[in-house]
Tab-separated table of C-alpha atoms in Angstrom:
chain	number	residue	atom	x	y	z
A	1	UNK	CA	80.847	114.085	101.009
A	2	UNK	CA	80.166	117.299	103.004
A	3	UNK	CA	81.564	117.089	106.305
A	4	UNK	CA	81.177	118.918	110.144
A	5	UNK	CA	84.365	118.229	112.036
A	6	UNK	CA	83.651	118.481	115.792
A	7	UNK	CA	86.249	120.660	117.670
A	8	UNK	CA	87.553	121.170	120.614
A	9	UNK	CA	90.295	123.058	119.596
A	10	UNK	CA	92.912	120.460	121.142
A	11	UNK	CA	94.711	118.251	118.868
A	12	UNK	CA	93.186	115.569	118.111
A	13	UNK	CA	89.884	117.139	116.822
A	14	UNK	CA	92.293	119.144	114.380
A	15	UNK	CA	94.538	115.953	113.563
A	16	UNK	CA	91.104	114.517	112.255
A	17	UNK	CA	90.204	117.684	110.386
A	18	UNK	CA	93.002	117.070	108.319
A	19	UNK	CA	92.571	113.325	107.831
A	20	UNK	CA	89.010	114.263	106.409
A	21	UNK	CA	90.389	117.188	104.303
A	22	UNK	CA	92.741	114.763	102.653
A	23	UNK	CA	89.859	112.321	101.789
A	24	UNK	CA	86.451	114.456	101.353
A	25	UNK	CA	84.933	118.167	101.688
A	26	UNK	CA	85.227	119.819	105.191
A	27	UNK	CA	82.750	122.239	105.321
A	28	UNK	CA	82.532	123.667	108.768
A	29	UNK	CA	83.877	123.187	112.173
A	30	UNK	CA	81.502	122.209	115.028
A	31	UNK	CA	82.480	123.618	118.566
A	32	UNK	CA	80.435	123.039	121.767
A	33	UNK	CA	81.184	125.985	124.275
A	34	UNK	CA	81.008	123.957	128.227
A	35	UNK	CA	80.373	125.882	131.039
A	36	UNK	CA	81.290	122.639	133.117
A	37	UNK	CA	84.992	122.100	133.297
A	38	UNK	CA	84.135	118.527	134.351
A	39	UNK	CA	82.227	118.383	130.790
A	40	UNK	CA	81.949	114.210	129.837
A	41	UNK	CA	82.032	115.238	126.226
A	42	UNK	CA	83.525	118.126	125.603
A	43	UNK	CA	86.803	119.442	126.492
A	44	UNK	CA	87.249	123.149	127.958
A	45	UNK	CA	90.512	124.627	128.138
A	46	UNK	CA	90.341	127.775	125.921
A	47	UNK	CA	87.729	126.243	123.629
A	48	UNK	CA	86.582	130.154	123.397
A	49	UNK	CA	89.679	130.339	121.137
A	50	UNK	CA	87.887	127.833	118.556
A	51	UNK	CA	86.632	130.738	116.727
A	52	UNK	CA	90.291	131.851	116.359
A	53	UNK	CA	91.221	128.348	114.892
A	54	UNK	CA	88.210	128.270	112.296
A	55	UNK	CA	89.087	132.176	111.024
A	56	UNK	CA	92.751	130.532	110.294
A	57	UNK	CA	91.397	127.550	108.698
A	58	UNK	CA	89.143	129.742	106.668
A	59	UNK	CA	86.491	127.573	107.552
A	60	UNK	CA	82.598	128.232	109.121
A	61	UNK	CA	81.977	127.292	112.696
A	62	UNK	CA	79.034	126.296	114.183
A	63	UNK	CA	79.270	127.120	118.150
A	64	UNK	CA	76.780	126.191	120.582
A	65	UNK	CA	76.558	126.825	124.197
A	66	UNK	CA	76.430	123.944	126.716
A	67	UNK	CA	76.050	123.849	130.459
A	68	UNK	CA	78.017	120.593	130.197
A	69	UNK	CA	76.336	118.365	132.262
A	70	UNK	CA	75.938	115.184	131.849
A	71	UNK	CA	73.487	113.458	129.194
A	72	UNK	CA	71.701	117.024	128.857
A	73	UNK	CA	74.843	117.737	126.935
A	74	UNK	CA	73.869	115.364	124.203
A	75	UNK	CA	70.783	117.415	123.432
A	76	UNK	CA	73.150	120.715	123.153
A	77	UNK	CA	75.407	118.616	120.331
A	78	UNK	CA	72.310	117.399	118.576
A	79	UNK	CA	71.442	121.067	118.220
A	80	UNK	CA	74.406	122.088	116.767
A	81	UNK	CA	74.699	119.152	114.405
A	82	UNK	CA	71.388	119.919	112.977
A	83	UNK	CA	72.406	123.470	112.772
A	84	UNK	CA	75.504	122.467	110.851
A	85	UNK	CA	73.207	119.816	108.672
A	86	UNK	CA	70.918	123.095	107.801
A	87	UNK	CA	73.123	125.638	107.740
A	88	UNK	CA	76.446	123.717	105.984
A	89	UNK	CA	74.105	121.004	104.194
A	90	UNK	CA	76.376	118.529	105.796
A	91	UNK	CA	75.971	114.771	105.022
A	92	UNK	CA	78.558	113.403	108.126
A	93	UNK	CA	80.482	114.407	111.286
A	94	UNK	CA	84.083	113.979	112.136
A	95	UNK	CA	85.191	113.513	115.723
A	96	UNK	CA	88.765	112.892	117.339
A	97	UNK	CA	88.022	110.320	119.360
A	98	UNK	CA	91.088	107.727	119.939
A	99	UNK	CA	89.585	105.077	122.878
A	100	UNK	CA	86.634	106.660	124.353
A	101	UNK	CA	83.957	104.526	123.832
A	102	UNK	CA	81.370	106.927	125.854
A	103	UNK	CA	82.135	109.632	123.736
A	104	UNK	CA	82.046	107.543	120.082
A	105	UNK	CA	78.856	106.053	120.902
A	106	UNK	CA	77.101	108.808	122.064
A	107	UNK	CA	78.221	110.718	119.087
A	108	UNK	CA	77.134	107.818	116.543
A	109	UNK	CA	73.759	107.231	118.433
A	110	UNK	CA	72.757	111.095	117.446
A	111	UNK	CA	74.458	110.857	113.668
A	112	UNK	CA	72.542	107.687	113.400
A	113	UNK	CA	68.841	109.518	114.651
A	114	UNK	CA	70.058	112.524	112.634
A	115	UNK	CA	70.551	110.302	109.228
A	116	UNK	CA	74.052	111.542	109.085
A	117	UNK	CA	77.492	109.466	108.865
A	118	UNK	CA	80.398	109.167	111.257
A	119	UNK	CA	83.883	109.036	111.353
A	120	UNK	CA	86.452	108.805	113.957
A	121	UNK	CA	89.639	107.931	111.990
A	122	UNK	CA	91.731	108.347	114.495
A	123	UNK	CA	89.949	105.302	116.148
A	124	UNK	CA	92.275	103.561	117.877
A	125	UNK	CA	95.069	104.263	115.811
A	126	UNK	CA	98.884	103.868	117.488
A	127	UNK	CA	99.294	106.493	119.780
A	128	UNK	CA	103.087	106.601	119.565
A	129	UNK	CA	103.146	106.895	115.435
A	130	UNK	CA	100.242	109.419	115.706
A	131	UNK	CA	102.005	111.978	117.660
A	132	UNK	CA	105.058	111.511	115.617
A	133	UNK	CA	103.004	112.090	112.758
A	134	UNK	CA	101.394	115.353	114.473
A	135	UNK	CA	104.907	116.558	115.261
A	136	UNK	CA	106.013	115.812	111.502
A	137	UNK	CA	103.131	117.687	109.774
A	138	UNK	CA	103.823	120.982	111.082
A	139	UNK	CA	101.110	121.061	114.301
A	140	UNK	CA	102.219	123.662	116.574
A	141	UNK	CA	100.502	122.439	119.675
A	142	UNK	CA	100.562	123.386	123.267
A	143	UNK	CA	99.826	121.735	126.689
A	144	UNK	CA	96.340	123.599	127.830
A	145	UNK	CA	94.979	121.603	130.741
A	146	UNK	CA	96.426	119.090	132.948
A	147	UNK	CA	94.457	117.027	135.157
A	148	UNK	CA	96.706	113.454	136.690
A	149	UNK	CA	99.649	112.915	138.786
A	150	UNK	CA	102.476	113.415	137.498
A	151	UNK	CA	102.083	116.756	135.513
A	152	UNK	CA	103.624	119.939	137.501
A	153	UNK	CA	102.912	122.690	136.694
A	154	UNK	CA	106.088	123.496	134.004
A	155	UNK	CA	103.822	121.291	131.800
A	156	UNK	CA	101.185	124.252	131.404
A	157	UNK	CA	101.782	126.325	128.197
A	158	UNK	CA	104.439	123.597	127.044
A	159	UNK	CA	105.213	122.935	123.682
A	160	UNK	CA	103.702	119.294	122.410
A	161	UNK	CA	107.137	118.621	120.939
A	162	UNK	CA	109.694	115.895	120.604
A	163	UNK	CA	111.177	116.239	124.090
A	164	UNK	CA	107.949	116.305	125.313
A	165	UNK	CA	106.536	112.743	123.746
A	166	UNK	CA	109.632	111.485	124.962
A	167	UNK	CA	108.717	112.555	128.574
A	168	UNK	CA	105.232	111.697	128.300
A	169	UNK	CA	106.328	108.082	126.824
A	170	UNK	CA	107.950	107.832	130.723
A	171	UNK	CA	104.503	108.648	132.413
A	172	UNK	CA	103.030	106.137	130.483
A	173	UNK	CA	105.627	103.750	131.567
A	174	UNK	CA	105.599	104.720	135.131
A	175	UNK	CA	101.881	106.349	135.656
A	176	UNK	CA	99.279	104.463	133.331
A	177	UNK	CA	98.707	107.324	131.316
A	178	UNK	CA	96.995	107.342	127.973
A	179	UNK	CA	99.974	109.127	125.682
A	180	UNK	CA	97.555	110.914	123.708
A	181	UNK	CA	96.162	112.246	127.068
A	182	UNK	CA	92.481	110.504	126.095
A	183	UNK	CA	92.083	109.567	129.407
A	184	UNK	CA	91.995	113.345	130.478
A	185	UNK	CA	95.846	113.269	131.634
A	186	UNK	CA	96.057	116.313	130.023
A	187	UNK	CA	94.764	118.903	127.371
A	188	UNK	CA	95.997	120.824	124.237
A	189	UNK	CA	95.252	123.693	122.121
A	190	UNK	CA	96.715	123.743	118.210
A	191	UNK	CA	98.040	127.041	117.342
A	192	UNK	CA	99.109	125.936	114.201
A	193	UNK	CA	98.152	122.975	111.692
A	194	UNK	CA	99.364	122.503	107.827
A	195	UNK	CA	96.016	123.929	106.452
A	196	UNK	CA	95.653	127.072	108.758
A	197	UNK	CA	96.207	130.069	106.229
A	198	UNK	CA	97.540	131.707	109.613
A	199	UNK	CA	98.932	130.925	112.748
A	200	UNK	CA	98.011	131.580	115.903
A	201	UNK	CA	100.532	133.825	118.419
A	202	UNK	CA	99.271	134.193	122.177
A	203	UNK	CA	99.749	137.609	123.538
A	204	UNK	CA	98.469	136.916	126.813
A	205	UNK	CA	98.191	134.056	129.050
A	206	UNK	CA	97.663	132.797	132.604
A	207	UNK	CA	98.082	129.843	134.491
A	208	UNK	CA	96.803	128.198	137.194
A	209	UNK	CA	97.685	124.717	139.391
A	210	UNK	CA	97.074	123.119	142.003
A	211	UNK	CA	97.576	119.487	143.061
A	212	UNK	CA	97.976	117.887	140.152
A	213	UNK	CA	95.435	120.029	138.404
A	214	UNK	CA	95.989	123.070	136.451
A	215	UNK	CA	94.768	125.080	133.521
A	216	UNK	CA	96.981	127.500	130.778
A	217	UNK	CA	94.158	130.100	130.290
A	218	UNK	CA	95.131	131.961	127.094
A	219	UNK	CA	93.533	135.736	127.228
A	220	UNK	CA	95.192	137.381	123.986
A	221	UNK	CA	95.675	135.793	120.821
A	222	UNK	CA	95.797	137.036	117.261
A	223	UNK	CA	96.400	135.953	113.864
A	224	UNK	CA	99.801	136.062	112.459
A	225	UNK	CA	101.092	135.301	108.739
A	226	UNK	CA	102.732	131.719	108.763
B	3	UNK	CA	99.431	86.800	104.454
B	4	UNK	CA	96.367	87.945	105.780
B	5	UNK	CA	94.463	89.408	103.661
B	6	UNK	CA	91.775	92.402	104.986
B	7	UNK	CA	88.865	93.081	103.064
B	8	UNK	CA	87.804	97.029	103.310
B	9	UNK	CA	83.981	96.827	102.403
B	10	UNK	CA	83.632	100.945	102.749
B	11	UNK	CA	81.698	103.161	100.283
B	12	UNK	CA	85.148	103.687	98.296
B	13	UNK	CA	88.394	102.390	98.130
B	14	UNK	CA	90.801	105.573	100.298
B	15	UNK	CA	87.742	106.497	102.464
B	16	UNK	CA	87.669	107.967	105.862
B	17	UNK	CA	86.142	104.604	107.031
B	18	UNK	CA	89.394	102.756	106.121
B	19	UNK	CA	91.454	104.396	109.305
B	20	UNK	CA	88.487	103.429	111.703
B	21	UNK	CA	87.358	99.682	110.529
B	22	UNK	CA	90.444	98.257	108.788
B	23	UNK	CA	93.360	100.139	110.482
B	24	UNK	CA	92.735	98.884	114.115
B	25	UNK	CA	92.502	95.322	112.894
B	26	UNK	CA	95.800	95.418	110.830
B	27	UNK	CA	97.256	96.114	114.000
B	28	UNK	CA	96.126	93.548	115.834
B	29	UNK	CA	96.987	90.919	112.970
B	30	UNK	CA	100.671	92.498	112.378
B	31	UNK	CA	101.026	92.789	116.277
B	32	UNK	CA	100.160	88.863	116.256
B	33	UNK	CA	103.307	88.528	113.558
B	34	UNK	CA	101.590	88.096	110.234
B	35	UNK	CA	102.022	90.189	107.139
B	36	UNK	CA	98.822	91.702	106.230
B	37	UNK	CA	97.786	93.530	102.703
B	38	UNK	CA	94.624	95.419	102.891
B	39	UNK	CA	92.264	95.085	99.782
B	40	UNK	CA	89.071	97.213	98.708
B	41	UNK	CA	86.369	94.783	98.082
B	42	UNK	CA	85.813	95.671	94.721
B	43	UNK	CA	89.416	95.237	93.952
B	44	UNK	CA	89.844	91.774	95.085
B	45	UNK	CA	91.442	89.157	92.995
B	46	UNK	CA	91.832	85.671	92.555
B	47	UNK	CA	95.595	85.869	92.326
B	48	UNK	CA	95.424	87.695	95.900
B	49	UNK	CA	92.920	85.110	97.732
B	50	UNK	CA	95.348	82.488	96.688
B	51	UNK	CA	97.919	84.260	98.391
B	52	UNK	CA	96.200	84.726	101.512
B	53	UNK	CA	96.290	82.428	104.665
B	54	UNK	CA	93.165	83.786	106.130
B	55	UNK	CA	91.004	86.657	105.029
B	56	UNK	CA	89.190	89.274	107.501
B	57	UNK	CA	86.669	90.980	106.212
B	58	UNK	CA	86.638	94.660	108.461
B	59	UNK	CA	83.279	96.881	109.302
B	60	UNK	CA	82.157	99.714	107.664
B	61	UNK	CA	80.830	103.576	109.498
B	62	UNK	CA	77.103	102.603	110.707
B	63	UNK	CA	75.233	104.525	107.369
B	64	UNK	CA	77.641	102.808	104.790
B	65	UNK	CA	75.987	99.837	103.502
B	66	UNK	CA	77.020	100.320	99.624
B	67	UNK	CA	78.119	96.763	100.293
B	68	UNK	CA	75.138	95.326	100.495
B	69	UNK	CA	73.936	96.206	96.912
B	70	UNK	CA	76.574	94.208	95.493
B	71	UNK	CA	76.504	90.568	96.359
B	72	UNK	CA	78.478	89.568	93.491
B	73	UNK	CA	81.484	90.816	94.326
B	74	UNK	CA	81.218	88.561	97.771
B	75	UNK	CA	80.158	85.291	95.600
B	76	UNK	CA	84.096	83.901	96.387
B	77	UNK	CA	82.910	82.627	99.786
B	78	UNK	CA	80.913	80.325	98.536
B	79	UNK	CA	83.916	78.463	96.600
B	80	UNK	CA	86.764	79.609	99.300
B	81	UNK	CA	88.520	76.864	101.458
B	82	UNK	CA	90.449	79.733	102.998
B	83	UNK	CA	89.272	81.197	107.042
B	84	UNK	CA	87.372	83.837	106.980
B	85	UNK	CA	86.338	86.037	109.542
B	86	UNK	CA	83.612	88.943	108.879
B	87	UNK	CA	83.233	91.736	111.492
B	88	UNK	CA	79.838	93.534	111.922
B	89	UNK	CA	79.492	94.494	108.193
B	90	UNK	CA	81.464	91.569	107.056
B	91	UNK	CA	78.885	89.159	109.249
B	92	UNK	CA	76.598	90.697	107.277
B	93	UNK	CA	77.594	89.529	104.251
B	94	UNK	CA	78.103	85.933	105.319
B	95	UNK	CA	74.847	86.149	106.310
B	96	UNK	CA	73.110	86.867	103.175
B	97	UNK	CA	75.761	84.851	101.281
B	98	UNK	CA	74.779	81.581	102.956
B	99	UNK	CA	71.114	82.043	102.628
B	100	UNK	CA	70.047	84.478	105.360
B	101	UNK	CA	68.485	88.144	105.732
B	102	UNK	CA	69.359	91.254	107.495
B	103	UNK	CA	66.604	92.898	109.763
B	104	UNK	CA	66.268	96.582	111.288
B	105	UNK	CA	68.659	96.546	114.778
B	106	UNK	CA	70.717	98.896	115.912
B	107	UNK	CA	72.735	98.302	119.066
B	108	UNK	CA	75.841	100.907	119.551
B	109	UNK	CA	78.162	101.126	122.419
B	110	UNK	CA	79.104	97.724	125.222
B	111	UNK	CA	76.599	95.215	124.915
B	112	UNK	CA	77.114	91.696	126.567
B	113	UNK	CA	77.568	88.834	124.088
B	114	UNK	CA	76.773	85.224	125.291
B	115	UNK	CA	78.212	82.433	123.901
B	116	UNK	CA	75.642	79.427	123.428
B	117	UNK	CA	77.651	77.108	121.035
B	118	UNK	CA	81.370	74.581	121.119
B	119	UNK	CA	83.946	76.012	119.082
B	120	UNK	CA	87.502	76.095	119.579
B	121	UNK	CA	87.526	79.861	119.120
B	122	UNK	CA	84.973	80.831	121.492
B	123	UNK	CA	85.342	78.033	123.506
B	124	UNK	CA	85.228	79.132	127.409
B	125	UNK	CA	84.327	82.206	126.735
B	126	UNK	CA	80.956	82.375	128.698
B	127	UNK	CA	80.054	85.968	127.703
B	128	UNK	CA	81.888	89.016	127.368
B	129	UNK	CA	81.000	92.270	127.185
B	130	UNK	CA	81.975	93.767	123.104
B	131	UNK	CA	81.692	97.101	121.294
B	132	UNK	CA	78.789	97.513	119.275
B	133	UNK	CA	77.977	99.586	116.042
B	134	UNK	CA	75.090	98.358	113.474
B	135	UNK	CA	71.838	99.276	112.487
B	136	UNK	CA	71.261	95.389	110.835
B	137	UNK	CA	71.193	91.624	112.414
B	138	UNK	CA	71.239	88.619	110.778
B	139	UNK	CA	67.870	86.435	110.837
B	140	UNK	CA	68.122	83.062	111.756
B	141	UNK	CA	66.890	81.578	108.649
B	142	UNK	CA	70.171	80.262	106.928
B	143	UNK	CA	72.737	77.780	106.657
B	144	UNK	CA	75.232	79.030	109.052
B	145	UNK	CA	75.455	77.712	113.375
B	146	UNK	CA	74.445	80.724	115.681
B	147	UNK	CA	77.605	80.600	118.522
B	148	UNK	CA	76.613	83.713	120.280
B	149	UNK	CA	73.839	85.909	121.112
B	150	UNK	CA	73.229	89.665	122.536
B	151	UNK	CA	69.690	90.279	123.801
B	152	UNK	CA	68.676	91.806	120.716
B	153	UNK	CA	70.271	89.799	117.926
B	154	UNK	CA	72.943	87.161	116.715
B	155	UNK	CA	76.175	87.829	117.752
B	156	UNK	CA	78.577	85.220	116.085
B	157	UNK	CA	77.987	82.352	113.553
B	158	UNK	CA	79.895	79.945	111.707
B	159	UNK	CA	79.706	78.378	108.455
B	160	UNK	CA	79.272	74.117	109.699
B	161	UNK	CA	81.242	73.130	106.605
B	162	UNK	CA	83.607	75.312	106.372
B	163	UNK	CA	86.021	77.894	108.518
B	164	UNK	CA	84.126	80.905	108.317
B	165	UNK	CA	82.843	83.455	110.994
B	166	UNK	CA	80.847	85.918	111.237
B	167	UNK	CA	81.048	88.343	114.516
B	168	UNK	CA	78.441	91.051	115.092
B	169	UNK	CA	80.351	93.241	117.741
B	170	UNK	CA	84.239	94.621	117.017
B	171	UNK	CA	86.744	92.391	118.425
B	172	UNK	CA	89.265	95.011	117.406
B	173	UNK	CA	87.873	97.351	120.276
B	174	UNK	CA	88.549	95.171	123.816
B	175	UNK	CA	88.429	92.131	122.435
B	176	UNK	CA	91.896	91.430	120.499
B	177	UNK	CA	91.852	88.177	121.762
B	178	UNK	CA	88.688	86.462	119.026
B	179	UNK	CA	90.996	88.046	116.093
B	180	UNK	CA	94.393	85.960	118.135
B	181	UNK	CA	92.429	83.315	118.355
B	182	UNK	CA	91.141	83.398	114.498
B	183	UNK	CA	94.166	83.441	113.440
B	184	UNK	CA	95.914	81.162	115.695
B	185	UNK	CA	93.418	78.545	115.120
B	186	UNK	CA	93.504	79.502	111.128
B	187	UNK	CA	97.401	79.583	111.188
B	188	UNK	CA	97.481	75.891	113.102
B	189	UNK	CA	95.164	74.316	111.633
B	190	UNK	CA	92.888	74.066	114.743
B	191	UNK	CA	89.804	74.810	112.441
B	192	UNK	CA	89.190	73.591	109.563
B	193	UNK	CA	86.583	72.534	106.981
């Protein structure tokens, strides 16, 4: 089966990519580019650097631009699936959705107009043994976005590692945040995942934070050998 | 044991993490041992095994299962529980003398419960994730428990302890798989 994988370029679009490499044909990845930070579907932090991702997977990508506002959005992703359907001659989609129902459904409801299948397999998986496993295949992942109480800003540009799942693990505790960060806690960007041919090295970056609310704008990036 | 019934395309498909995964959860979180089985690789030696069998949905444009009714022909001999979710209701359905229709309903619909059984009982309704393009008609042997505005939501086999749910109690609705297989475990249902 010839599948789209829809990315954001945070970790668990990625982390799905891989699941659906394992099991059938990826083909292409499928980015929608928001202008709306406060997207409902799609995530923003540095998803200008999806291009990046898809030269160092070696795979297509099929961008499209959105304003990112609300429903209208939908009609944006139905044009890029149907891009990717002509284009790719793909027979499915693959999302990273964990727990959002919004985002599933609305998904499904345009695979399901558009005759093509749809798979979320990280549906609702364990949070706690799915970062581990991110952590133990090789994703080099990094905090892009953060968007609750209690994230300072030291969490911008952070590593997703060990030490940081264990810190995260004491929001959850304490705050009543989603540990994946599906809630919108907080955002990531893969530099590196165990079928990039390359990795990704930032040369330039930014940040910015206020109140509880920041963004790791990354500027400069290239390619390196892994 | 609890045995899980994966009725995807192909045994190892991407479907397996999304409609089986989440529900072995639930039943190993609930302290029973739980083998997951591809429906065309189902044996007797297995069923005889099992305390209570779940049959798990399938991605909403997989309905390979549907073109092979033989490999579902158990149910009609089983004493065991069984539970079917969305695709697995699907195949009570047309095992015990019903059709599928066209209906799709995806996303939170409300479910209403109309009927007495000790799984549903006080339930009133409750709003359930959705994903299916199909619905049972109501031509066949099986009690309708609950409805959705737009089709059959749960049934039950009246002589023996099997279920059929439209929606996916694995997604905000744990509690109807507890239930199953408290009720299952206890003896609370039964033929």
């Amino acid at each position: 089966m010839r599948l789209g994988v829809l990315c954001s370029g945070g970790k668990d679009s990625l982390f799905a990519c891989m699941m659906a490499m394992e099991r059938e044909e990826v083909v292409c990845l499928i980015a929608l580019r928001s202008r709306n930070e406060e997207s409902y579907m799609f995530h923003t932090p540095n998803v200008s650097l999806v291009p990046l991702q898809a030269e160092a997977a070696e795979l297509p990508l099929v961008e499209m631009p959105t304003e990112g506002m609300e429903e209208e959005e939908l009609e944006d992703l139905r044009a890029a699936l149907v891009c990717a359907r002509e284009k790719h001659r793909i027979d499915g989609v693959v999302t990273g959705a964990i727990l959002s129902i919004y985002q599933a459904a609305r998904v499904q409801r345009i695979c399901n107009t558009l005759g093509l299948w749809c798979f979320n397999p990280l549906w609702y998986t364990d949070q706690e043994s799915y970062l581990d496993s991110l952590i133990r295949n090789g994703f080099r992942v990094i905090i892009s976005g953060v968007f609750s109480e209690p994230f300072d800003e030291k969490w911008l540009g952070r590593p997703l590692d060990r030490a940081s799942v264990v810190l995260l693990n004491q929001y959850r505790e304490r705050y009543g945040i989603t540990l994946t960060g599906e809630g919108g806690e907080y955002e990531t960007f893969v530099l590196d995942a165990p079928f990039f041919k390359k990795r990704i090295e930032i040369v330039e970056a930014s940040s910015e934070y206020h109140n509880y609310r920041g963004f790791y704008r990354i500027t400069g990036a290239r390619l390196v050998g892994k | 044991m609890i045995l899980l019934i994966d009725l995807c395309y192909r045994n190892g498909s991407l479907g397996f993490d999304e409609f089986v995964r989440p529900v072995a959860r639930i039943v190993r979180h609930s302290g029973n041992d739980v083998i997951p089985v591809h429906f065309r690789s189902l044996t007797d030696p297995l069923l005889s095994r099992a305390e209570a069998v779940i049959l798990c949905g399938t991605p909403l444009a997989d309905t390979a299962f549907l073109a092979e009714p033989g490999a579902f022909s158990w149910l009609k001999e089983t004493s065991l529980p069984v539970l079917g979710i969305c695709a697995g209701m699907e195949v009570i359905c047309t095992i015990f003398g019903g059709t599928l229709r066209p209906c799709t309903e995806i996303g939170m619909t409300e479910v209403s419960v109309i009927g007495n059984d000790p799984i549903f009982q006080g339930s009133g309704s409750f709003s359930a994730y959705e994903i299916h393009t199909l619905a049972c008609s109501s031509k066949q042997d099986l009690e309708v428990l609950a409805v959705s505005n737009q089709c059959i939501q749960i049934v039950r086999h009246p002589e023996k302890t099997i279920y059929g749910v439209m929606f996916h109690p694995e997604v905000r609705n744990n509690w109807v798989i507890d239930r199953f297989l408290t009720c299952s475990v206890e003896g609370i249902i039964s033929p």
